[in-house]
Amino acid sequence: MADTLPALHGGFLEKVRAAVAADPRMIALLVGGSYIHGGLDPYSDLDFVIVCDDASYDDVMASRLAFAERIGGLLSAFTGEHVGEPRLLICLYGPELLHVDLKFVTAAELQRRVERPAVLFARDRQWIEARLEAAAIAWPAATPEWFERRAWIWLHYGAAKLARGELFEAIGILGLLRDQVLGPMLHRRAGGPQRGVRKIERLPPPASARLAATVAAHERESVRAALLAAIALYVDLRSDAPPRDPVQAMPDALLDYVNRHAPPAAP
């Protein structure tokens, strides 16, 4: 894979490998994402996992920004609490811009993975490879009940904001719905992992076209049409794996709410 990397990515990978090898607190460097799944191009991120010695882990976590700076060219960085991943340092390098994720873990935390990463460096490669081979690998997948409990509340929120005339709020909730519900369900229908709206455009054309119908312009009728399209798409996707306990009165109650509080414009 390294031979086919874009020059920017390949050069940066070597810099990270050298930085990890030079730090005795770190025992291995792994890489995931597009590097292992294919499709890595000049616009891709680099997703690294840095395995640390147990005794040094707290020290690494306290000084990880300094480590990221030592790689060279760090422009900005912040930690990943907003995605539920405080071990993650999200970085932007330059001057030629490159998004890089650095996740710092212990060897014990390799036991459960969402993917099987490639080993770029290891002080004991055989031991690291054995830990990865023994790991339970599963992409997180929301259940039909998880989708059902959230979809109708978020859709109603969007309808209420539309009725009030807060179009940016309604547009925002539709974006959340695409990322958390509709996109994952479209991936589920295609038999793939639930990856939000990532690479939806590569699914068969009906998927991206139907999702595109939920994208609204900052105009009342456009938001209304997008909201109705989102309701229809959710109901259709829900039929692939119906929840055991569907929310009562939906979608009829929500459609009635939209028609009463945000009726179509008069011709």
Tab-separated table of C-alpha atoms in Angstrom:
chain	number	residue	atom	x	y	z
A	1	MET	CA	0.000	0.000	0.000
A	2	ALA	CA	2.818	2.425	0.881
A	3	ASP	CA	4.051	2.350	-2.717
A	4	THR	CA	0.726	3.671	-3.992
A	5	LEU	CA	0.239	6.460	-1.431
A	6	PRO	CA	0.071	10.063	-2.597
A	7	ALA	CA	3.455	11.701	-2.032
A	8	LEU	CA	2.149	13.913	0.790
A	9	HIS	CA	0.658	10.972	2.671
A	10	GLY	CA	3.644	8.705	2.101
A	11	GLY	CA	6.104	11.318	3.322
A	12	PHE	CA	4.053	12.067	6.417
A	13	LEU	CA	3.655	8.391	7.234
A	14	GLU	CA	7.425	8.029	7.319
A	15	LYS	CA	7.721	11.029	9.648
A	16	VAL	CA	5.232	9.519	12.085
A	17	ARG	CA	6.943	6.141	11.917
A	18	ALA	CA	10.306	7.753	12.734
A	19	ALA	CA	8.797	9.766	15.615
A	20	VAL	CA	7.225	6.664	17.187
A	21	ALA	CA	10.364	4.600	16.759
A	22	ALA	CA	12.379	7.323	18.485
A	23	ASP	CA	10.069	7.474	21.520
A	24	PRO	CA	10.739	4.593	23.957
A	25	ARG	CA	7.306	5.062	25.551
A	26	MET	CA	5.672	3.843	22.327
A	27	ILE	CA	5.740	0.209	21.262
A	28	ALA	CA	3.858	0.162	17.952
A	29	LEU	CA	2.332	2.282	15.197
A	30	LEU	CA	-0.814	1.085	13.431
A	31	VAL	CA	-2.840	2.661	10.637
A	32	GLY	CA	-6.474	2.176	9.646
A	33	GLY	CA	-9.142	3.958	7.625
A	34	SER	CA	-8.706	4.315	3.884
A	35	TYR	CA	-5.164	2.990	4.130
A	36	ILE	CA	-6.538	-0.505	4.763
A	37	HIS	CA	-9.959	-0.269	3.102
A	38	GLY	CA	-8.733	1.127	-0.201
A	39	GLY	CA	-9.690	4.330	-1.932
A	40	LEU	CA	-7.060	6.488	-0.234
A	41	ASP	CA	-6.559	9.553	-2.423
A	42	PRO	CA	-5.041	13.047	-2.060
A	43	TYR	CA	-8.098	14.149	-0.050
A	44	SER	CA	-7.983	11.315	2.511
A	45	ASP	CA	-7.127	11.571	6.193
A	46	LEU	CA	-4.479	9.450	7.840
A	47	ASP	CA	-5.749	7.471	10.835
A	48	PHE	CA	-2.970	6.328	13.169
A	49	VAL	CA	-3.153	4.258	16.355
A	50	ILE	CA	-0.104	4.584	18.602
A	51	VAL	CA	0.298	1.762	21.100
A	52	CYS	CA	2.008	2.875	24.309
A	53	ASP	CA	3.766	1.050	27.087
A	54	ASP	CA	1.397	0.624	30.032
A	55	ALA	CA	3.727	2.340	32.492
A	56	SER	CA	4.161	5.331	30.180
A	57	TYR	CA	0.577	5.783	29.018
A	58	ASP	CA	-0.408	8.571	31.401
A	59	ASP	CA	2.772	10.454	30.571
A	60	VAL	CA	2.115	10.083	26.829
A	61	MET	CA	-1.456	11.323	27.214
A	62	ALA	CA	-0.252	14.351	29.171
A	63	SER	CA	2.354	15.208	26.540
A	64	ARG	CA	0.701	14.049	23.315
A	65	LEU	CA	0.427	17.555	21.898
A	66	ALA	CA	4.188	17.929	22.261
A	67	PHE	CA	4.609	14.612	20.458
A	68	ALA	CA	2.351	15.797	17.617
A	69	GLU	CA	4.415	18.973	17.362
A	70	ARG	CA	7.669	16.984	17.157
A	71	ILE	CA	6.453	15.333	13.977
A	72	GLY	CA	6.743	18.752	12.346
A	73	GLY	CA	4.310	21.122	10.667
A	74	LEU	CA	1.466	20.986	13.200
A	75	LEU	CA	-0.932	23.862	12.603
A	76	SER	CA	-3.740	22.995	15.023
A	77	ALA	CA	-4.991	20.114	17.168
A	78	PHE	CA	-7.778	19.252	19.587
A	79	THR	CA	-8.948	16.174	21.471
A	80	GLY	CA	-11.884	13.999	20.460
A	81	GLU	CA	-14.326	14.215	23.360
A	82	HIS	CA	-17.019	15.493	20.977
A	83	VAL	CA	-17.019	12.100	19.243
A	84	GLY	CA	-16.706	10.160	22.497
A	85	GLU	CA	-13.015	9.463	21.975
A	86	PRO	CA	-10.796	11.355	24.464
A	87	ARG	CA	-7.806	9.234	23.444
A	88	LEU	CA	-7.887	10.857	20.022
A	89	LEU	CA	-5.859	13.902	18.965
A	90	ILE	CA	-7.266	15.423	15.776
A	91	CYS	CA	-4.576	17.331	13.901
A	92	LEU	CA	-4.098	19.583	10.913
A	93	TYR	CA	-0.608	19.680	9.435
A	94	GLY	CA	0.858	21.981	6.818
A	95	PRO	CA	1.882	23.990	4.929
A	96	GLU	CA	0.364	21.528	2.446
A	97	LEU	CA	-2.747	20.719	4.443
A	98	LEU	CA	-3.284	17.195	5.742
A	99	HIS	CA	-5.794	15.941	8.328
A	100	VAL	CA	-4.254	13.380	10.682
A	101	ASP	CA	-5.807	11.458	13.581
A	102	LEU	CA	-3.493	10.208	16.326
A	103	LYS	CA	-5.119	7.794	18.762
A	104	PHE	CA	-3.078	6.732	21.789
A	105	VAL	CA	-3.920	3.346	23.337
A	106	THR	CA	-2.443	0.599	25.475
A	107	ALA	CA	-1.945	-2.938	24.198
A	108	ALA	CA	-4.911	-4.131	26.267
A	109	GLU	CA	-7.155	-1.751	24.328
A	110	LEU	CA	-6.413	-3.625	21.113
A	111	GLN	CA	-8.778	-6.383	22.229
A	112	ARG	CA	-11.823	-4.744	20.631
A	113	ARG	CA	-11.461	-2.977	17.274
A	114	VAL	CA	-13.783	-1.631	14.606
A	115	GLU	CA	-11.269	-2.694	11.940
A	116	ARG	CA	-8.048	-4.667	11.569
A	117	PRO	CA	-5.299	-2.031	11.251
A	118	ALA	CA	-2.002	-2.490	9.441
A	119	VAL	CA	1.205	-2.549	11.480
A	120	LEU	CA	3.661	0.115	10.340
A	121	PHE	CA	6.139	-0.286	13.183
A	122	ALA	CA	6.450	-2.516	16.238
A	123	ARG	CA	9.251	-3.208	18.686
A	124	ASP	CA	7.917	-6.767	18.824
A	125	ARG	CA	5.940	-7.270	15.608
A	126	GLN	CA	5.038	-10.893	16.300
A	127	TRP	CA	3.509	-9.976	19.669
A	128	ILE	CA	1.505	-7.048	18.252
A	129	GLU	CA	0.274	-9.112	15.305
A	130	ALA	CA	-0.863	-11.822	17.718
A	131	ARG	CA	-2.816	-9.289	19.774
A	132	LEU	CA	-4.518	-7.989	16.638
A	133	GLU	CA	-5.339	-11.488	15.417
A	134	ALA	CA	-7.018	-12.250	18.753
A	135	ALA	CA	-9.031	-9.022	18.790
A	136	ALA	CA	-12.805	-8.938	18.379
A	137	ILE	CA	-13.439	-6.809	15.296
A	138	ALA	CA	-16.892	-5.362	14.694
A	139	TRP	CA	-18.104	-2.058	13.275
A	140	PRO	CA	-20.581	-0.428	15.700
A	141	ALA	CA	-24.122	-0.772	14.396
A	142	ALA	CA	-27.169	0.969	15.778
A	143	THR	CA	-30.241	-1.183	16.344
A	144	PRO	CA	-33.665	-0.561	14.785
A	145	GLU	CA	-34.809	0.566	18.240
A	146	TRP	CA	-31.970	3.111	18.466
A	147	PHE	CA	-33.037	4.663	15.166
A	148	GLU	CA	-36.740	4.595	16.037
A	149	ARG	CA	-36.352	6.319	19.412
A	150	ARG	CA	-34.411	9.215	17.894
A	151	ALA	CA	-35.816	9.677	14.404
A	152	TRP	CA	-39.291	10.878	15.337
A	153	ILE	CA	-38.079	13.268	18.033
A	154	TRP	CA	-35.521	14.818	15.695
A	155	LEU	CA	-38.039	15.019	12.857
A	156	HIS	CA	-40.580	16.722	15.105
A	157	TYR	CA	-37.897	19.152	16.272
A	158	GLY	CA	-37.237	20.067	12.653
A	159	ALA	CA	-40.939	20.497	11.978
A	160	ALA	CA	-41.350	22.784	15.001
A	161	LYS	CA	-38.420	24.952	13.904
A	162	LEU	CA	-39.860	25.140	10.403
A	163	ALA	CA	-43.228	26.216	11.810
A	164	ARG	CA	-41.511	28.929	13.859
A	165	GLY	CA	-39.535	30.113	10.852
A	166	GLU	CA	-36.136	29.089	12.276
A	167	LEU	CA	-34.920	27.640	9.015
A	168	PHE	CA	-31.251	27.301	9.950
A	169	GLU	CA	-32.273	25.209	12.973
A	170	ALA	CA	-34.482	22.999	10.796
A	171	ILE	CA	-31.732	22.623	8.197
A	172	GLY	CA	-29.286	21.682	10.951
A	173	ILE	CA	-31.500	18.950	12.382
A	174	LEU	CA	-31.939	17.480	8.914
A	175	GLY	CA	-28.154	17.293	8.636
A	176	LEU	CA	-27.986	15.490	11.987
A	177	LEU	CA	-30.696	13.082	10.853
A	178	ARG	CA	-28.799	12.262	7.661
A	179	ASP	CA	-25.581	11.592	9.563
A	180	GLN	CA	-27.039	9.627	12.473
A	181	VAL	CA	-30.075	7.873	10.991
A	182	LEU	CA	-30.675	8.027	7.243
A	183	GLY	CA	-27.074	7.582	6.118
A	184	PRO	CA	-26.402	4.598	8.394
A	185	MET	CA	-29.684	2.995	7.344
A	186	LEU	CA	-28.835	3.438	3.661
A	187	HIS	CA	-25.488	1.735	4.294
A	188	ARG	CA	-27.339	-1.016	6.152
A	189	ARG	CA	-29.611	-1.545	3.149
A	190	ALA	CA	-26.535	-1.856	0.911
A	191	GLY	CA	-25.030	-4.450	3.250
A	192	GLY	CA	-22.189	-2.256	4.468
A	193	PRO	CA	-21.093	-0.836	7.824
A	194	GLN	CA	-23.137	2.059	9.196
A	195	ARG	CA	-20.714	4.879	8.358
A	196	GLY	CA	-22.947	7.953	8.523
A	197	VAL	CA	-23.019	9.662	5.142
A	198	ARG	CA	-19.455	8.617	4.266
A	199	LYS	CA	-19.230	7.603	0.608
A	200	ILE	CA	-23.008	7.478	0.179
A	201	GLU	CA	-22.391	8.744	-3.352
A	202	ARG	CA	-20.769	5.381	-4.146
A	203	LEU	CA	-23.913	3.421	-3.328
A	204	PRO	CA	-26.381	2.585	-6.117
A	205	PRO	CA	-27.905	5.813	-7.502
A	206	PRO	CA	-31.309	5.647	-5.743
A	207	ALA	CA	-29.559	5.979	-2.367
A	208	SER	CA	-27.782	9.260	-2.990
A	209	ALA	CA	-30.712	10.686	-4.944
A	210	ARG	CA	-33.172	10.006	-2.136
A	211	LEU	CA	-30.805	11.399	0.464
A	212	ALA	CA	-30.226	14.481	-1.680
A	213	ALA	CA	-33.960	15.161	-1.493
A	214	THR	CA	-33.533	15.797	2.257
A	215	VAL	CA	-31.053	18.640	1.655
A	216	ALA	CA	-32.792	22.011	1.914
A	217	ALA	CA	-32.043	25.520	0.781
A	218	HIS	CA	-32.678	28.408	3.187
A	219	GLU	CA	-36.228	28.815	1.971
A	220	ARG	CA	-39.400	27.713	3.693
A	221	GLU	CA	-40.849	25.524	0.952
A	222	SER	CA	-37.476	23.876	0.376
A	223	VAL	CA	-37.150	23.015	4.064
A	224	ARG	CA	-40.702	21.685	4.126
A	225	ALA	CA	-40.068	19.473	1.099
A	226	ALA	CA	-36.811	18.188	2.581
A	227	LEU	CA	-38.504	17.370	5.879
A	228	LEU	CA	-41.267	15.424	4.144
A	229	ALA	CA	-38.667	13.595	2.065
A	230	ALA	CA	-36.789	12.680	5.253
A	231	ILE	CA	-39.973	11.287	6.832
A	232	ALA	CA	-40.737	9.201	3.747
A	233	LEU	CA	-37.173	7.919	3.476
A	234	TYR	CA	-37.045	6.916	7.136
A	235	VAL	CA	-40.330	5.019	6.882
A	236	ASP	CA	-39.047	3.185	3.817
A	237	LEU	CA	-35.668	2.300	5.360
A	238	ARG	CA	-37.320	1.249	8.620
A	239	SER	CA	-39.129	-1.517	6.743
A	240	ASP	CA	-35.789	-3.316	6.187
A	241	ALA	CA	-35.560	-4.097	9.902
A	242	PRO	CA	-38.681	-2.937	11.769
A	243	PRO	CA	-38.267	-2.014	15.437
A	244	ARG	CA	-39.967	-4.298	17.936
A	245	ASP	CA	-41.834	-1.383	19.505
A	246	PRO	CA	-42.481	1.345	16.909
A	247	VAL	CA	-43.408	4.794	18.162
A	248	GLN	CA	-47.184	5.044	18.234
A	249	ALA	CA	-49.086	7.225	15.754
A	250	MET	CA	-46.094	7.793	13.486
A	251	PRO	CA	-45.755	8.925	10.760
A	252	ASP	CA	-49.391	10.114	10.650
A	253	ALA	CA	-49.162	12.316	13.741
A	254	LEU	CA	-46.060	14.076	12.443
A	255	LEU	CA	-47.452	14.565	8.950
A	256	ASP	CA	-50.583	16.081	10.483
A	257	TYR	CA	-48.387	18.374	12.603
A	258	VAL	CA	-46.486	19.566	9.528
A	259	ASN	CA	-49.667	20.177	7.554
A	260	ARG	CA	-51.287	22.143	10.399
A	261	HIS	CA	-48.305	24.175	11.560
A	262	ALA	CA	-46.254	24.472	8.366
A	263	PRO	CA	-48.741	24.125	5.504
A	264	PRO	CA	-47.622	24.545	1.906
A	265	ALA	CA	-47.561	28.057	0.524
A	266	ALA	CA	-50.732	29.180	-1.165
A	267	PRO	CA	-50.548	28.904	-4.969
